[in-house]
Amino acid sequence: MNTVRGAGKNLRRVDPRNPKPYLARMAIRPLLILPDPRLRKVSEPVKRVDAKLKALVADMFETMYDAPGVGLAAIQVGEPIRVVTMDATRGDDPKNPIAMINPEIVWFSDEKIVVEEGCLSIPEFLDDVERSESVRVKFLDTDGKQQEIEAGGLLSRVIQHEVDHINGVLFIDHLSRLKRDRVTKKFAKAAKREAAG
Ligand code: NI
C-alpha cells in the first residue's frame, strides 16, 4: 500500500539508529504490477522462520521504503508466502517497521471509515475504500514468536490491505465493478504496450 509518492528511486536508505531489518544483505526487488496474475494467488502459510525468510523480510523493507510505501506483501515481490511488512509512520522519525508472518485478523471493528488508498502494484491510482476502523491481528514475528495486537488508524488500514494481498485480493476489489474494470483495462493495455516495446 502506498500513500506517498515521489522521489527515492534507486536510493539505498539505511537508518543507522534502526538497523534491525537491515542485518542481512538487502536488495530492492522488482514489484509485480497489475494485471500480473500472481497478484491473484492465495499465498501459502510460512512453515519455518529461518534465515532465508529473514532475508526476504529485509528485502521487503528495503523495497517498501524505496518505493516509498507504507506496506508490502511478499507476493508483490513474487514470493507466494504469507508475509507482510509495514510502517505506518509515513517516513517520520523514528521509523516503526513491523513484519507479520502468517497474519490473521481475528476481529474487525463494526465502525467503518472511508479513506483514500493506493497500492504499489497499481501505481498512480488512488481511490476511496471503506474498511473497519480497528482490527485485532495475530501473527508470528521474525523471531517466530506469536504476537497479537490491536490497531487503529493508518496501521489498521495497512494491515487490512496487506492481508487482502496474501489472499489474492486487491484494494480495487472494494470499488464498484465499473471502476475496477476501468483500472484493470487501463493496466492491461499498458502491459501490452510494454510487451510490444
Ligand atoms: Ni497493495
Short mmCIF file of C-alpha atoms and ligand atoms in Angstrom, two decimals:
data_model
loop_
_atom_site.label_atom_id
_atom_site.label_comp_id
_atom_site.label_asym_id
_atom_site.label_seq_id
_atom_site.Cartn_x
_atom_site.Cartn_y
_atom_site.Cartn_z
CA MET A 1 0.00 0.00 0.00
CA ASN A 2 1.28 3.48 -0.72
CA THR A 3 0.06 6.89 0.28
CA VAL A 4 3.21 8.80 -0.52
CA ARG A 5 4.69 9.06 -3.96
CA GLY A 6 7.70 10.75 -5.42
CA ALA A 7 11.45 10.67 -5.34
CA GLY A 8 13.65 8.00 -3.88
CA LYS A 9 14.03 5.52 -6.71
CA ASN A 10 17.28 3.58 -6.54
CA LEU A 11 18.36 5.25 -3.32
CA ARG A 12 19.58 2.95 -0.59
CA ARG A 13 18.32 4.34 2.68
CA VAL A 14 19.54 2.75 5.89
CA ASP A 15 18.68 4.35 9.19
CA PRO A 16 21.70 3.72 11.46
CA ARG A 17 19.53 4.19 14.55
CA ASN A 18 17.19 1.47 13.41
CA PRO A 19 19.30 -1.15 11.67
CA LYS A 20 17.29 -4.20 12.71
CA PRO A 21 15.68 -5.08 9.39
CA TYR A 22 18.96 -4.39 7.66
CA LEU A 23 21.14 -7.04 9.23
CA ALA A 24 21.25 -9.18 6.13
CA ARG A 25 22.34 -8.13 2.68
CA MET A 26 19.44 -6.23 1.23
CA ALA A 27 18.10 -5.83 -2.24
CA ILE A 28 15.37 -3.79 -3.79
CA ARG A 29 13.18 -6.31 -5.55
CA PRO A 30 11.09 -5.62 -8.64
CA LEU A 31 7.40 -5.16 -7.89
CA LEU A 32 4.65 -7.11 -9.63
CA ILE A 33 2.23 -4.75 -11.33
CA LEU A 34 -1.45 -5.23 -12.20
CA PRO A 35 -2.59 -7.33 -14.12
CA ASP A 36 0.17 -9.81 -13.18
CA PRO A 37 -1.82 -12.99 -12.41
CA ARG A 38 0.46 -13.84 -9.46
CA LEU A 39 -1.19 -10.97 -7.55
CA ARG A 40 -4.39 -13.08 -7.57
CA LYS A 41 -2.82 -16.14 -5.93
CA VAL A 42 -3.62 -17.10 -2.36
CA SER A 43 -0.24 -17.17 -0.57
CA GLU A 44 0.89 -20.23 1.39
CA PRO A 45 1.48 -20.19 5.16
CA VAL A 46 5.10 -19.95 6.30
CA LYS A 47 6.23 -23.20 7.91
CA ARG A 48 9.58 -22.10 9.30
CA VAL A 49 11.00 -18.76 10.34
CA ASP A 50 14.61 -19.17 9.20
CA ALA A 51 17.48 -17.10 7.80
CA LYS A 52 16.06 -17.24 4.28
CA LEU A 53 12.77 -15.81 5.49
CA LYS A 54 14.54 -13.06 7.43
CA ALA A 55 16.49 -12.14 4.29
CA LEU A 56 13.20 -11.86 2.39
CA VAL A 57 11.77 -9.61 5.13
CA ALA A 58 14.89 -7.38 4.92
CA ASP A 59 14.46 -7.13 1.14
CA MET A 60 10.78 -6.33 1.56
CA PHE A 61 11.52 -3.45 3.96
CA GLU A 62 14.17 -2.15 1.58
CA THR A 63 11.78 -2.35 -1.37
CA MET A 64 8.90 -0.80 0.60
CA TYR A 65 10.93 2.16 1.91
CA ASP A 66 12.45 2.75 -1.52
CA ALA A 67 9.10 2.86 -3.34
CA PRO A 68 8.11 4.60 -0.95
CA GLY A 69 5.17 2.72 0.54
CA VAL A 70 3.62 2.06 3.93
CA GLY A 71 3.05 -1.66 3.37
CA LEU A 72 4.11 -4.57 1.19
CA ALA A 73 3.08 -8.22 0.84
CA ALA A 74 5.61 -10.88 -0.19
CA ILE A 75 3.56 -11.78 -3.27
CA GLN A 76 4.18 -8.25 -4.57
CA VAL A 77 7.84 -9.22 -4.97
CA GLY A 78 6.86 -12.60 -6.40
CA GLU A 79 7.03 -14.72 -3.22
CA PRO A 80 3.70 -16.50 -2.67
CA ILE A 81 4.01 -16.83 1.12
CA ARG A 82 2.07 -15.18 3.93
CA VAL A 83 4.49 -12.42 4.92
CA VAL A 84 3.79 -8.68 5.07
CA THR A 85 5.86 -5.66 6.05
CA MET A 86 4.54 -2.26 7.04
CA ASP A 87 5.44 1.08 8.54
CA ALA A 88 2.55 3.43 9.16
CA THR A 89 4.78 6.36 10.20
CA ARG A 90 4.96 7.52 6.56
CA GLY A 91 8.61 8.44 6.63
CA ASP A 92 8.53 10.13 10.04
CA ASP A 93 11.27 9.56 12.60
CA PRO A 94 11.57 7.22 14.34
CA LYS A 95 10.56 4.53 11.91
CA ASN A 96 8.30 1.74 13.06
CA PRO A 97 8.96 -1.27 10.84
CA ILE A 98 6.58 -4.17 11.52
CA ALA A 99 6.80 -7.58 9.85
CA MET A 100 3.99 -10.09 10.22
CA ILE A 101 4.27 -13.75 9.33
CA ASN A 102 1.04 -15.72 8.81
CA PRO A 103 -1.09 -12.75 9.93
CA GLU A 104 -4.70 -13.47 10.74
CA ILE A 105 -7.24 -10.77 11.50
CA VAL A 106 -9.27 -12.13 14.42
CA TRP A 107 -11.50 -9.09 14.99
CA PHE A 108 -12.83 -6.23 12.86
CA SER A 109 -14.49 -3.20 14.49
CA ASP A 110 -18.10 -2.52 13.49
CA GLU A 111 -17.10 1.08 12.97
CA LYS A 112 -16.09 1.63 9.36
CA ILE A 113 -14.31 4.54 7.77
CA VAL A 114 -13.61 5.60 4.20
CA VAL A 115 -10.03 6.58 3.36
CA GLU A 116 -8.19 7.04 0.08
CA GLU A 117 -5.84 4.15 -0.71
CA GLY A 118 -3.20 3.29 -3.22
CA CYS A 119 -1.09 0.20 -3.93
CA LEU A 120 2.50 -0.20 -5.11
CA SER A 121 1.24 -2.81 -7.60
CA ILE A 122 -1.30 -0.34 -9.05
CA PRO A 123 0.87 2.77 -9.41
CA GLU A 124 -0.64 6.22 -9.84
CA PHE A 125 -4.16 5.12 -8.95
CA LEU A 126 -5.92 6.17 -5.75
CA ASP A 127 -9.50 5.73 -4.62
CA ASP A 128 -11.67 5.70 -1.51
CA VAL A 129 -12.10 2.38 0.29
CA GLU A 130 -14.33 1.59 3.23
CA ARG A 131 -12.74 -0.59 5.91
CA SER A 132 -13.06 -1.27 9.64
CA GLU A 133 -11.56 1.49 11.75
CA SER A 134 -9.78 -1.02 14.03
CA VAL A 135 -8.67 -4.63 13.86
CA ARG A 136 -7.01 -7.20 16.08
CA VAL A 137 -4.41 -9.34 14.33
CA LYS A 138 -2.47 -12.46 15.33
CA PHE A 139 0.88 -13.20 13.69
CA LEU A 140 4.37 -14.57 14.15
CA ASP A 141 7.18 -12.05 14.47
CA THR A 142 10.58 -12.56 12.83
CA ASP A 143 11.75 -14.46 15.93
CA GLY A 144 8.92 -16.93 15.34
CA LYS A 145 7.04 -15.70 18.42
CA GLN A 146 3.24 -15.46 18.46
CA GLN A 147 2.02 -11.88 18.76
CA GLU A 148 -1.38 -10.25 18.88
CA ILE A 149 -2.02 -6.53 18.53
CA GLU A 150 -4.97 -4.23 18.19
CA ALA A 151 -4.52 -1.40 15.72
CA GLY A 152 -6.49 1.64 14.62
CA GLY A 153 -5.87 4.47 12.19
CA LEU A 154 -3.48 4.02 9.30
CA LEU A 155 -1.88 0.86 10.74
CA SER A 156 -5.27 -0.87 10.85
CA ARG A 157 -5.86 0.10 7.24
CA VAL A 158 -2.43 -1.14 6.12
CA ILE A 159 -2.95 -4.45 7.94
CA GLN A 160 -6.30 -4.98 6.17
CA HIS A 161 -4.84 -4.01 2.79
CA GLU A 162 -1.82 -6.32 3.14
CA VAL A 163 -3.79 -9.28 4.49
CA ASP A 164 -6.03 -8.86 1.44
CA HIS A 165 -2.90 -9.20 -0.75
CA ILE A 166 -1.92 -12.56 0.73
CA ASN A 167 -5.45 -13.74 -0.04
CA GLY A 168 -5.16 -12.60 -3.67
CA VAL A 169 -7.40 -9.58 -3.08
CA LEU A 170 -6.54 -6.06 -4.31
CA PHE A 171 -7.96 -2.79 -2.99
CA ILE A 172 -9.70 -2.21 -6.33
CA ASP A 173 -11.88 -5.22 -5.46
CA HIS A 174 -13.54 -2.99 -2.85
CA LEU A 175 -14.56 -0.46 -5.52
CA SER A 176 -17.55 -0.61 -7.85
CA ARG A 177 -17.27 -3.09 -10.69
CA LEU A 178 -17.24 -0.21 -13.16
CA LYS A 179 -14.22 1.43 -11.52
CA ARG A 180 -12.42 -1.88 -11.09
CA ASP A 181 -12.93 -2.85 -14.72
CA ARG A 182 -11.79 0.56 -15.89
CA VAL A 183 -8.50 0.49 -13.97
CA THR A 184 -7.86 -3.18 -14.81
CA LYS A 185 -8.29 -2.47 -18.53
CA LYS A 186 -6.03 0.54 -18.34
CA PHE A 187 -3.24 -1.51 -16.74
CA ALA A 188 -3.77 -4.43 -19.12
CA LYS A 189 -3.34 -2.05 -22.06
CA ALA A 190 -0.19 -0.54 -20.55
CA ALA A 191 1.27 -4.03 -20.03
CA LYS A 192 0.53 -4.91 -23.66
CA ARG A 193 2.21 -1.73 -24.88
CA GLU A 194 5.25 -2.52 -22.76
CA ALA A 195 5.41 -6.11 -24.05
CA ALA A 196 5.25 -4.81 -27.61
CA GLY A 197 8.18 -2.48 -26.84
NI NI B 1 -1.07 -3.02 -2.13
#
